[in-house]
mmCIF file with all atom_site columns, C-alpha atoms in Angstrom:
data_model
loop_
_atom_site.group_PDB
_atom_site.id
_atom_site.type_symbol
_atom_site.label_atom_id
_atom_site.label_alt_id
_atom_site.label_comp_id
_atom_site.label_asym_id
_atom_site.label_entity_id
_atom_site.label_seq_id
_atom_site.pdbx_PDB_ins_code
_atom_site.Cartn_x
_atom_site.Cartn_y
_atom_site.Cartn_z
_atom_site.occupancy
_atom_site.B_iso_or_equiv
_atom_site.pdbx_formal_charge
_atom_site.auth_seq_id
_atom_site.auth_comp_id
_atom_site.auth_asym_id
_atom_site.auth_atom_id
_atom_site.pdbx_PDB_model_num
ATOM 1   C CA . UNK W 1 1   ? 69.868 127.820 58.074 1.00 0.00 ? 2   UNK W CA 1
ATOM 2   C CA . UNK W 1 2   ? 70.569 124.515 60.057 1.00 0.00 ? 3   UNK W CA 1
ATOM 3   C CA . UNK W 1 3   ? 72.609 124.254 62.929 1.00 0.00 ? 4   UNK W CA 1
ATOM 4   C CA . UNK W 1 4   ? 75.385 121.331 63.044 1.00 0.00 ? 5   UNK W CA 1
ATOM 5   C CA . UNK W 1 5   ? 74.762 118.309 65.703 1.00 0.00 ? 6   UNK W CA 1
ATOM 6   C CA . UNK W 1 6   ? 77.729 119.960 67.323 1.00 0.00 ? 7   UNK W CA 1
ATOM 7   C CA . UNK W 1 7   ? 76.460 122.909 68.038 1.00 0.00 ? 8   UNK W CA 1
ATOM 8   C CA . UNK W 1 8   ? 72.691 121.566 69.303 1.00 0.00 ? 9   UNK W CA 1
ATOM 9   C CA . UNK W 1 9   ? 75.174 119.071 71.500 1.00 0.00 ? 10  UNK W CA 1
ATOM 10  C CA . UNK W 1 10  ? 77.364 121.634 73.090 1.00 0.00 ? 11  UNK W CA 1
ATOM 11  C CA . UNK W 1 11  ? 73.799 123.843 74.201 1.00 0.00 ? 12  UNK W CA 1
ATOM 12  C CA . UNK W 1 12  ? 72.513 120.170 75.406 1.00 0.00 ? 13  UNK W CA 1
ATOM 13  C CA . UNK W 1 13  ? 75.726 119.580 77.523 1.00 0.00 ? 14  UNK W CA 1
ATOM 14  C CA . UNK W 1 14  ? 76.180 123.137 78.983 1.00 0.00 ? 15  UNK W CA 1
ATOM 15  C CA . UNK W 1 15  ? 71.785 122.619 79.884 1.00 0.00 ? 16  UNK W CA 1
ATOM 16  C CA . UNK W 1 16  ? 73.147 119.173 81.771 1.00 0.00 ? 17  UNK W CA 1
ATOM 17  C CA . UNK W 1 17  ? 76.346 121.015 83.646 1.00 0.00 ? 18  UNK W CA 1
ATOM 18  C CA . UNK W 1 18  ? 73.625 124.360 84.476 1.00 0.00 ? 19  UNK W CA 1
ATOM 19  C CA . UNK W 1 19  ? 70.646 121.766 85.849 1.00 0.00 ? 20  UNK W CA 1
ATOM 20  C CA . UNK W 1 20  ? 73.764 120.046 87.638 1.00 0.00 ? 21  UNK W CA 1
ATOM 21  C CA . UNK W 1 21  ? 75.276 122.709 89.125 1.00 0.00 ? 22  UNK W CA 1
ATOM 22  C CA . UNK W 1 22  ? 75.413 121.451 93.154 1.00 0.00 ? 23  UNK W CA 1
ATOM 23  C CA . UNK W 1 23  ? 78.439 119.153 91.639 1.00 0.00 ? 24  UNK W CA 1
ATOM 24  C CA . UNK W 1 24  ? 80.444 118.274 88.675 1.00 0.00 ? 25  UNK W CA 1
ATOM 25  C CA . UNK W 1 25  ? 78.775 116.634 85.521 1.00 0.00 ? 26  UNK W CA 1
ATOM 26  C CA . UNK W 1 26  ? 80.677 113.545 83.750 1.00 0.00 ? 27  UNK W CA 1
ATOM 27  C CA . UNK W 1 27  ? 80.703 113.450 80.277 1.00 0.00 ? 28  UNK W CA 1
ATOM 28  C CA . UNK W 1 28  ? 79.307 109.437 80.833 1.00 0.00 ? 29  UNK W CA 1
ATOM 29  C CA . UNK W 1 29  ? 76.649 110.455 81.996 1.00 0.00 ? 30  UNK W CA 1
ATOM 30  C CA . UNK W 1 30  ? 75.606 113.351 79.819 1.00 0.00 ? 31  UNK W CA 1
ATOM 31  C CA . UNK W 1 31  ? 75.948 110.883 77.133 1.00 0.00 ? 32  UNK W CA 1
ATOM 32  C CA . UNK W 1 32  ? 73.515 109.072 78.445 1.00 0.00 ? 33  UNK W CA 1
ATOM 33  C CA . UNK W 1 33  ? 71.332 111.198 79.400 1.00 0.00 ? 34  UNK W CA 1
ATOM 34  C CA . UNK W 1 34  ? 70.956 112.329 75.544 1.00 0.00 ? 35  UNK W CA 1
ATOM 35  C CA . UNK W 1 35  ? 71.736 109.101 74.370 1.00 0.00 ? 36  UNK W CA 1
ATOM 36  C CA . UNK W 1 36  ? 74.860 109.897 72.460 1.00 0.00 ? 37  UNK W CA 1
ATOM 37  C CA . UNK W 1 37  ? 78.530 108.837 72.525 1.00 0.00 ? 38  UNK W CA 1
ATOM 38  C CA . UNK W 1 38  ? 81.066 109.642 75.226 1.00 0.00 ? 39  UNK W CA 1
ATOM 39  C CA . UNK W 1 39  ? 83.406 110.593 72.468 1.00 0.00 ? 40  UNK W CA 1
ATOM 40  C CA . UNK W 1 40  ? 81.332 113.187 70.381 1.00 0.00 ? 41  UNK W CA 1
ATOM 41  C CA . UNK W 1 41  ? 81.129 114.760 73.387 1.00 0.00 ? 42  UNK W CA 1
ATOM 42  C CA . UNK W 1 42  ? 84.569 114.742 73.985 1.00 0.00 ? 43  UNK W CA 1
ATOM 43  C CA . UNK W 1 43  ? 85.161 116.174 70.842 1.00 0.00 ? 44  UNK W CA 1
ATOM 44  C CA . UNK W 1 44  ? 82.309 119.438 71.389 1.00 0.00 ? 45  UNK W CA 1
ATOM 45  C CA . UNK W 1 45  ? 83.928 119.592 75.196 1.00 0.00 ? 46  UNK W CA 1
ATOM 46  C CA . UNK W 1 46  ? 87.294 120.915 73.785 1.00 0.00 ? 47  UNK W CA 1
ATOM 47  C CA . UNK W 1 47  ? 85.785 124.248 71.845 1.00 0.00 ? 48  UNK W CA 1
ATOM 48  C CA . UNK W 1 48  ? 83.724 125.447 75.110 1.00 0.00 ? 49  UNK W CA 1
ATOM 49  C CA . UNK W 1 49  ? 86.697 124.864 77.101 1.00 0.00 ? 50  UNK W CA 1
ATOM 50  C CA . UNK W 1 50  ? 89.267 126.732 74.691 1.00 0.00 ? 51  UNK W CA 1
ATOM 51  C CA . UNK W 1 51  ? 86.009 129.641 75.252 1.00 0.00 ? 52  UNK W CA 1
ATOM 52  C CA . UNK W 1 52  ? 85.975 129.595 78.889 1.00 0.00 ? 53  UNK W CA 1
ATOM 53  C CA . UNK W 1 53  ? 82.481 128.207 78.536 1.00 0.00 ? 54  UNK W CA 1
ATOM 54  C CA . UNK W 1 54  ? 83.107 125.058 80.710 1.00 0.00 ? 55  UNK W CA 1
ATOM 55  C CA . UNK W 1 55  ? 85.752 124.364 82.699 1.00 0.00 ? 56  UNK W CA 1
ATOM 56  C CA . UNK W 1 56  ? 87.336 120.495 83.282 1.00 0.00 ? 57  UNK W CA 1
ATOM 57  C CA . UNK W 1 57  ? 88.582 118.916 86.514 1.00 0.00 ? 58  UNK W CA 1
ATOM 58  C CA . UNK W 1 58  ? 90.620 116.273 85.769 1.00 0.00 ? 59  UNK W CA 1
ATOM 59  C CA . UNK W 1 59  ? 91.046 113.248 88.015 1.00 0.00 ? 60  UNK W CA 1
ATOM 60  C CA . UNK W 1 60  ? 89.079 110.252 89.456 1.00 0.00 ? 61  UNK W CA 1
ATOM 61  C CA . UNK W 1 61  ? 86.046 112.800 90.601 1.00 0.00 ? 62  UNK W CA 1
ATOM 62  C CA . UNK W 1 62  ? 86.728 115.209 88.259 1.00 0.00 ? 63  UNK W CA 1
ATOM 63  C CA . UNK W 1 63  ? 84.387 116.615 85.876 1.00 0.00 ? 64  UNK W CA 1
ATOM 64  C CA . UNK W 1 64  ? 82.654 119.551 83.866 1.00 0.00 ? 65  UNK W CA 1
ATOM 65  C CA . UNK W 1 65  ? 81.018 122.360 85.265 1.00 0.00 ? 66  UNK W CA 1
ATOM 66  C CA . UNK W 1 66  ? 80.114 125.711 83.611 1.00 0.00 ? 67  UNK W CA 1
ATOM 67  C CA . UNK W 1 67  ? 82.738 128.139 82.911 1.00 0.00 ? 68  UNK W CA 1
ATOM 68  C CA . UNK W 1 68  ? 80.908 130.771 83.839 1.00 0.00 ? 69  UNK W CA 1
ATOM 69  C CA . UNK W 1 69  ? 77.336 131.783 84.842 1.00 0.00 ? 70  UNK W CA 1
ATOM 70  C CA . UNK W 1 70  ? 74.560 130.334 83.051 1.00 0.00 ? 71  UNK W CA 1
ATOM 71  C CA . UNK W 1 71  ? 72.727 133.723 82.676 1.00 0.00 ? 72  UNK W CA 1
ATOM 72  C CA . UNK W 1 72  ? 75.893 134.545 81.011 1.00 0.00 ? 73  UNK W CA 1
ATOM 73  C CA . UNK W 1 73  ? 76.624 132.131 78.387 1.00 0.00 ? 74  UNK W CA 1
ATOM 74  C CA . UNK W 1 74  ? 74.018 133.473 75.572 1.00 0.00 ? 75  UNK W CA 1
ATOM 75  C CA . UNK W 1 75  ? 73.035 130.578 72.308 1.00 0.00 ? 76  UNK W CA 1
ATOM 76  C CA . UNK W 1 76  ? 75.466 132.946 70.528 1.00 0.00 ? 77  UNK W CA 1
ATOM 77  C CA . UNK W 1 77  ? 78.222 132.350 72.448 1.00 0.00 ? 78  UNK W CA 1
ATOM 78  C CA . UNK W 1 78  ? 77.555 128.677 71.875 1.00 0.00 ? 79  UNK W CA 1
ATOM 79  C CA . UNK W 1 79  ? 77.237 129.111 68.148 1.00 0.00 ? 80  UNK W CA 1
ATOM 80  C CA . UNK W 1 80  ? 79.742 131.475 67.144 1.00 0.00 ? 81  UNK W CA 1
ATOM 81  C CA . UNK W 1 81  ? 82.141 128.735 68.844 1.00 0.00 ? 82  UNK W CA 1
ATOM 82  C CA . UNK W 1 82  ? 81.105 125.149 67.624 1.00 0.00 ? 83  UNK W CA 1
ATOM 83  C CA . UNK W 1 83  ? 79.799 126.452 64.071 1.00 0.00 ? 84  UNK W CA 1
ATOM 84  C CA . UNK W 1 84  ? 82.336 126.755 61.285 1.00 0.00 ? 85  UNK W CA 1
ATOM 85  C CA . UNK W 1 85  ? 80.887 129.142 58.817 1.00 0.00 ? 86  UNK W CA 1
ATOM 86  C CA . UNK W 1 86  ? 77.597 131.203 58.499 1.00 0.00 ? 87  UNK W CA 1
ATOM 87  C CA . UNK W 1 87  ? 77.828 131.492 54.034 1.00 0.00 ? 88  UNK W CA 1
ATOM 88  C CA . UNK W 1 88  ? 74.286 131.415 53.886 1.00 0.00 ? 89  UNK W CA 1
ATOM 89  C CA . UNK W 1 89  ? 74.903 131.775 50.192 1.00 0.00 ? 90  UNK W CA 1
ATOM 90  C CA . UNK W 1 90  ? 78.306 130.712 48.016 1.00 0.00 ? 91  UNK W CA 1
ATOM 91  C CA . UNK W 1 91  ? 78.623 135.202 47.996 1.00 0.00 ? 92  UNK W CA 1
ATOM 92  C CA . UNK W 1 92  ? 78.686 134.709 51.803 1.00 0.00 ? 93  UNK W CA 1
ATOM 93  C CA . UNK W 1 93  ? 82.563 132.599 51.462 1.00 0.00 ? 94  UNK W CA 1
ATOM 94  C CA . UNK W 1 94  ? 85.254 134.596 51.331 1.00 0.00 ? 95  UNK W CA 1
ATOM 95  C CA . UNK W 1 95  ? 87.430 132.099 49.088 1.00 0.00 ? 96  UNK W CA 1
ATOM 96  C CA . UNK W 1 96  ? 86.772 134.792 46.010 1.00 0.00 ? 97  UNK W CA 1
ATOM 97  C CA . UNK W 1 97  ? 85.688 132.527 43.869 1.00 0.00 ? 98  UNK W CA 1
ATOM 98  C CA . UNK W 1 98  ? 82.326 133.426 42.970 1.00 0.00 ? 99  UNK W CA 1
ATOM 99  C CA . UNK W 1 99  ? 81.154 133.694 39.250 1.00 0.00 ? 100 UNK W CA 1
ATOM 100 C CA . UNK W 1 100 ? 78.491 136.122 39.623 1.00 0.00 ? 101 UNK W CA 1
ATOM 101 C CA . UNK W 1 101 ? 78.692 139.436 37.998 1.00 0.00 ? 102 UNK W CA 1
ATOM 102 C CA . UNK W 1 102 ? 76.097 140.942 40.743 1.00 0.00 ? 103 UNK W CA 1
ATOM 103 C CA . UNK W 1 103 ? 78.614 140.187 43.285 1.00 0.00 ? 104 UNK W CA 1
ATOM 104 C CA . UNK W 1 104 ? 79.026 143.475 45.031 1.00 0.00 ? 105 UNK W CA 1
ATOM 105 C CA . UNK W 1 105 ? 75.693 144.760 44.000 1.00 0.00 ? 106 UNK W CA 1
ATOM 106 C CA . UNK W 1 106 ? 73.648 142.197 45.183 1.00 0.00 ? 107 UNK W CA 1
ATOM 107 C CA . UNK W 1 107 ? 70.064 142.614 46.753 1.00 0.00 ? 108 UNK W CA 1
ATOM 108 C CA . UNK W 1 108 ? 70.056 138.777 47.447 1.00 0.00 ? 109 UNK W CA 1
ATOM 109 C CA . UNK W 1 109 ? 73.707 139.238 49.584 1.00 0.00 ? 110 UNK W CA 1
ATOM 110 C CA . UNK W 1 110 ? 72.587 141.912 51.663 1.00 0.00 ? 111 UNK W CA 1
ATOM 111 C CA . UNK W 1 111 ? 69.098 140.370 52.374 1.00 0.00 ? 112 UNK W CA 1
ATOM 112 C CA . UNK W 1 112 ? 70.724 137.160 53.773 1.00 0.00 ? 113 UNK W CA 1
ATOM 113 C CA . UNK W 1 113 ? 72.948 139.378 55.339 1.00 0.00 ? 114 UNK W CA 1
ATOM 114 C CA . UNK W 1 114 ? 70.322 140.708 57.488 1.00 0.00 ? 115 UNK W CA 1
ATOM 115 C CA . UNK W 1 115 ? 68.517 137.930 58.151 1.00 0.00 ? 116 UNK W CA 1
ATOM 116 C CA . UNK W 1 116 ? 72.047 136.431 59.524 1.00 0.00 ? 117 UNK W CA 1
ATOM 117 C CA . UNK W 1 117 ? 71.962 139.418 61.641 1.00 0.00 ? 118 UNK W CA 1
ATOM 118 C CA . UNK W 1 118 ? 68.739 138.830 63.289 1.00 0.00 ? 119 UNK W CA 1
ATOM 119 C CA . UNK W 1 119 ? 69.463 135.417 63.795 1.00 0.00 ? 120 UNK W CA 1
ATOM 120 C CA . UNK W 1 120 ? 72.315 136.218 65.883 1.00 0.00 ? 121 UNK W CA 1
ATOM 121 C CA . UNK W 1 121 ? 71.030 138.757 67.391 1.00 0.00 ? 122 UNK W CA 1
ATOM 122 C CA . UNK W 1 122 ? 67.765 136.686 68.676 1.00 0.00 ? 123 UNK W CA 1
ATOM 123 C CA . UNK W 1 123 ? 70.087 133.998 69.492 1.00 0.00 ? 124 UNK W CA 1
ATOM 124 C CA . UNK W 1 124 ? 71.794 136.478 71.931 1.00 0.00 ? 125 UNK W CA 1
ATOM 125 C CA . UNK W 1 125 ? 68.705 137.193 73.891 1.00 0.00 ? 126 UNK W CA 1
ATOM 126 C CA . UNK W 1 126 ? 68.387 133.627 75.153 1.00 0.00 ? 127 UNK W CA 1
ATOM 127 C CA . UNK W 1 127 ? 70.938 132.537 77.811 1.00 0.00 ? 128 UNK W CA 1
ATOM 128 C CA . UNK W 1 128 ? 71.519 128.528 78.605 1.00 0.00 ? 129 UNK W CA 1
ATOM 129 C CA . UNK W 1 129 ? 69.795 129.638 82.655 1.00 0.00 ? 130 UNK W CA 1
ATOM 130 C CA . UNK W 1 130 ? 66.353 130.585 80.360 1.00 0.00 ? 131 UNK W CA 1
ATOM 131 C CA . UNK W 1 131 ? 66.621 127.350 78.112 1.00 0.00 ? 132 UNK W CA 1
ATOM 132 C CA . UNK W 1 132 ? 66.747 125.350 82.176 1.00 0.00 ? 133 UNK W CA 1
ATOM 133 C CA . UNK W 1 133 ? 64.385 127.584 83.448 1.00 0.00 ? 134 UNK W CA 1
ATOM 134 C CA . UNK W 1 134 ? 62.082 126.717 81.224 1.00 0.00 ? 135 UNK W CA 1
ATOM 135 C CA . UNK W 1 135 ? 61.928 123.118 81.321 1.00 0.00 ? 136 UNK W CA 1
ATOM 136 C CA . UNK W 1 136 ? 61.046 123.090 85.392 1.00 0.00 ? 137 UNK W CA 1
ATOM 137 C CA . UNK W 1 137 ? 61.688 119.074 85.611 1.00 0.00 ? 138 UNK W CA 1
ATOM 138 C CA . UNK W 1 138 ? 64.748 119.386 83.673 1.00 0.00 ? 139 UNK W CA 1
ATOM 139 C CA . UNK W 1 139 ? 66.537 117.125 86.429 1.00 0.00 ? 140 UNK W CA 1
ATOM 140 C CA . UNK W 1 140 ? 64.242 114.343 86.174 1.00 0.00 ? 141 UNK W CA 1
ATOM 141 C CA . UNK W 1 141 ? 64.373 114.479 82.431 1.00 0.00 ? 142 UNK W CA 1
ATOM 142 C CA . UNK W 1 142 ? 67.999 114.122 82.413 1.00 0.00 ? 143 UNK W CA 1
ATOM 143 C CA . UNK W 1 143 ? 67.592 111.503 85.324 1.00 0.00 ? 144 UNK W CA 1
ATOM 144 C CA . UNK W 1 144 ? 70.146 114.199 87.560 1.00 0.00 ? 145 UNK W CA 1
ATOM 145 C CA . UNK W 1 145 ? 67.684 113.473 90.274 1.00 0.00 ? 146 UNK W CA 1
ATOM 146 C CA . UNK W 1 146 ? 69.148 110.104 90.168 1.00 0.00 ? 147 UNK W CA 1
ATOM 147 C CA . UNK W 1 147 ? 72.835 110.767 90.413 1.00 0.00 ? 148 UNK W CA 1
ATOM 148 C CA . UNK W 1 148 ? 74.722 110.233 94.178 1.00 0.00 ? 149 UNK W CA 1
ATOM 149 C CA . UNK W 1 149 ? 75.921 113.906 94.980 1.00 0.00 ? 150 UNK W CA 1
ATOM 150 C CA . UNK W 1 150 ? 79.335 114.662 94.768 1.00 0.00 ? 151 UNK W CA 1
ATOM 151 C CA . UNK W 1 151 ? 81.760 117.430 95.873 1.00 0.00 ? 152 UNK W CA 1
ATOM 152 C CA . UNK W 1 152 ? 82.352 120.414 93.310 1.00 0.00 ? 153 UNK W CA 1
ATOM 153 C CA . UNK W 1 153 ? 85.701 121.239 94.288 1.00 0.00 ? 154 UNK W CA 1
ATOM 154 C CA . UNK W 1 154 ? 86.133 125.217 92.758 1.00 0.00 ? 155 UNK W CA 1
ATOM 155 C CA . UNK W 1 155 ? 89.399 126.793 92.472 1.00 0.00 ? 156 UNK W CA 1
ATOM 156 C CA . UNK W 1 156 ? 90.555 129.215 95.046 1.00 0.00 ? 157 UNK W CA 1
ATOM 157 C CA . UNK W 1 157 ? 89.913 132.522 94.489 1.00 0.00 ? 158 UNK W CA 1
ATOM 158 C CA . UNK W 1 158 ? 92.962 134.513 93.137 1.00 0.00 ? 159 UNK W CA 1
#
């Protein structure tokens, strides 16, 4: 199993906006920071928002920030929004049209079944806060250390 660029982007920006948490993260300079365009990134930042998992301020010091806690946002999360299908197998699509006659009695379906299982469920052991934590000069990596600190504005509490 392979995991789209999308989906190792989106866990790349959301490790940017947890490292940068004091303030809001541009999308400028997360692409540069991972060396990619401005307008991928635009295109992954509209999934995790639709999920809640970032949030946008818009504006001249707007931004991205996390949607919600980093210890909270699990790989899965991340995955089950930015991949588009998990048919590990053509008897994993649910189009119907599969010309196997071993199609509901197959040891090979519900092998790969279980082994998409395990992925998912490893996957939701690991939160974006352990993938930071474990890279302890994450900020100078991403040259954060570097940026001039802004304001996080945060919405009033309802």
């Amino acid at each position: 199993m392979r995991l789209t660029k999308q989906t190792n982007y989106a866990v790349r920006m959301l490790m940017y906006c947890a490292a940068n948490s004091d303030q809001l993260s541009r999308i400028p300079e997360i692409a540069k920071a991972y060396g990619v365009s401005e307008l991928f990134l635009f295109k992954i930042l509209q999934p995790l928002n639709k999920a809640g998992l970032v949030e946008t301020v818009r504006g001249r010091n707007g931004g991205v920030r996390l949607g919600r806690p980093a210890e909270k946002i699990t790989l899965f999360d991340v995955v089950k929004v930015t991949e588009d299908s998990f048919a590990m197998a053509e008897c994993f699509e649910d189009d119907g049209d599969v010309d196997c006659p071993l199609i509901d009695s197959c040891g090979l379906n519900s092998a790969l079944r279980r082994a998409l299982n395990a992925f998912f469920d490893v996957l939701s052991e690991y939160t974006i806060d352990d993938l930071v934590k474990a890279r302890p000069q994450i900020n100078f990596l991403l040259g954060i250390d570097h940026l001039e600190p802004r304001n996080v504005r945060r919405a009033p509490a309802a």
